[in-house]
Amino acid sequence: MMTVAPPSRSTGSIRLLLVEDHAQVAMALDAAFEVVSDIELVARARGVEEAVAATGEHRPDVVLLDRRLPDGDGIEAIARLRERSPDSRVLVFTGGADRSVIDRVAAAGGAGLLLKAGLLDDLLDTIRRVAAGEDSFDVDLPGRPARR
């Protein structure tokens, strides 16, 4: 796990934990978040166990969680992440999803799901909305707001 910045709630920015095992994706997101003034990348983890530890240590506002990790399924980790930091909201970030995946994220207590194929602006907007308390799924779900 690489700590990017010390925990600090005084900045007023959204505190984000990135959980991504693909180095190139993680490096690209690191670079993107460096130029975003209202999102602070507090830590990065490469797997479920690192994510659970980092969530407890940093208490992020949002956990951006890859679905497929080397040591487990990100969706199955949502409950453990929320146990460590009940106020943290979990946004699953995945390459593909169908209705059953979306239902699993919602049932596990996830705040949303976003496909990796989207635009950076959509990712940033979704992180901001999830941090503000909205649920945000990349596709329409009956009874749930769709991603705008």
PDB file of C-alpha atoms in Angstrom, residues 1-8 15-19 26-27 29-31 33-35 39-45 54 57-58:
ATOM      1  CA  MET A   1       0.000   0.000   0.000  1.00  0.00           C
ATOM      2  CA  MET A   2       1.298   3.425  -0.893  1.00  0.00           C
ATOM      3  CA  THR A   3       0.244   6.347   1.279  1.00  0.00           C
ATOM      4  CA  VAL A   4      -0.167   9.400  -0.884  1.00  0.00           C
ATOM      5  CA  ALA A   5      -1.048  12.060   1.671  1.00  0.00           C
ATOM      6  CA  PRO A   6      -1.460  12.186   5.434  1.00  0.00           C
ATOM      7  CA  PRO A   7      -5.021  11.959   6.734  1.00  0.00           C
ATOM      8  CA  SER A   8      -6.473  15.425   7.151  1.00  0.00           C
ATOM      9  CA  ARG A  15     -10.836  11.905   0.887  1.00  0.00           C
ATOM     10  CA  LEU A  16     -10.472   9.006  -1.548  1.00  0.00           C
ATOM     11  CA  LEU A  17      -8.963   5.543  -1.201  1.00  0.00           C
ATOM     12  CA  LEU A  18      -8.137   3.952  -4.565  1.00  0.00           C
ATOM     13  CA  VAL A  19      -8.227   0.137  -4.654  1.00  0.00           C
ATOM     14  CA  ALA A  26      -3.649   3.171 -10.822  1.00  0.00           C
ATOM     15  CA  MET A  27      -0.845   5.406 -12.150  1.00  0.00           C
ATOM     16  CA  LEU A  29      -5.742   7.763 -11.843  1.00  0.00           C
ATOM     17  CA  ASP A  30      -2.989   9.001  -9.488  1.00  0.00           C
ATOM     18  CA  ALA A  31      -1.953  11.532 -12.139  1.00  0.00           C
ATOM     19  CA  PHE A  33      -6.302  13.133  -9.075  1.00  0.00           C
ATOM     20  CA  GLU A  34      -3.166  15.283  -8.655  1.00  0.00           C
ATOM     21  CA  VAL A  35      -4.774  18.050 -10.707  1.00  0.00           C
ATOM     22  CA  ILE A  39     -10.458  15.151  -4.347  1.00  0.00           C
ATOM     23  CA  GLU A  40      -7.539  14.091  -2.153  1.00  0.00           C
ATOM     24  CA  LEU A  41      -6.087  10.635  -2.801  1.00  0.00           C
ATOM     25  CA  VAL A  42      -5.204   9.579   0.753  1.00  0.00           C
ATOM     26  CA  ALA A  43      -3.993   6.061  -0.036  1.00  0.00           C
ATOM     27  CA  ARG A  44      -3.866   3.341  -2.649  1.00  0.00           C
ATOM     28  CA  ALA A  45      -4.314  -0.392  -2.158  1.00  0.00           C
ATOM     29  CA  ALA A  54      -6.242   1.307   4.608  1.00  0.00           C
ATOM     30  CA  GLU A  57      -6.452   3.706   8.969  1.00  0.00           C
ATOM     31  CA  HIS A  58      -7.523   6.574   6.696  1.00  0.00           C
TER      32      HIS A  58
END
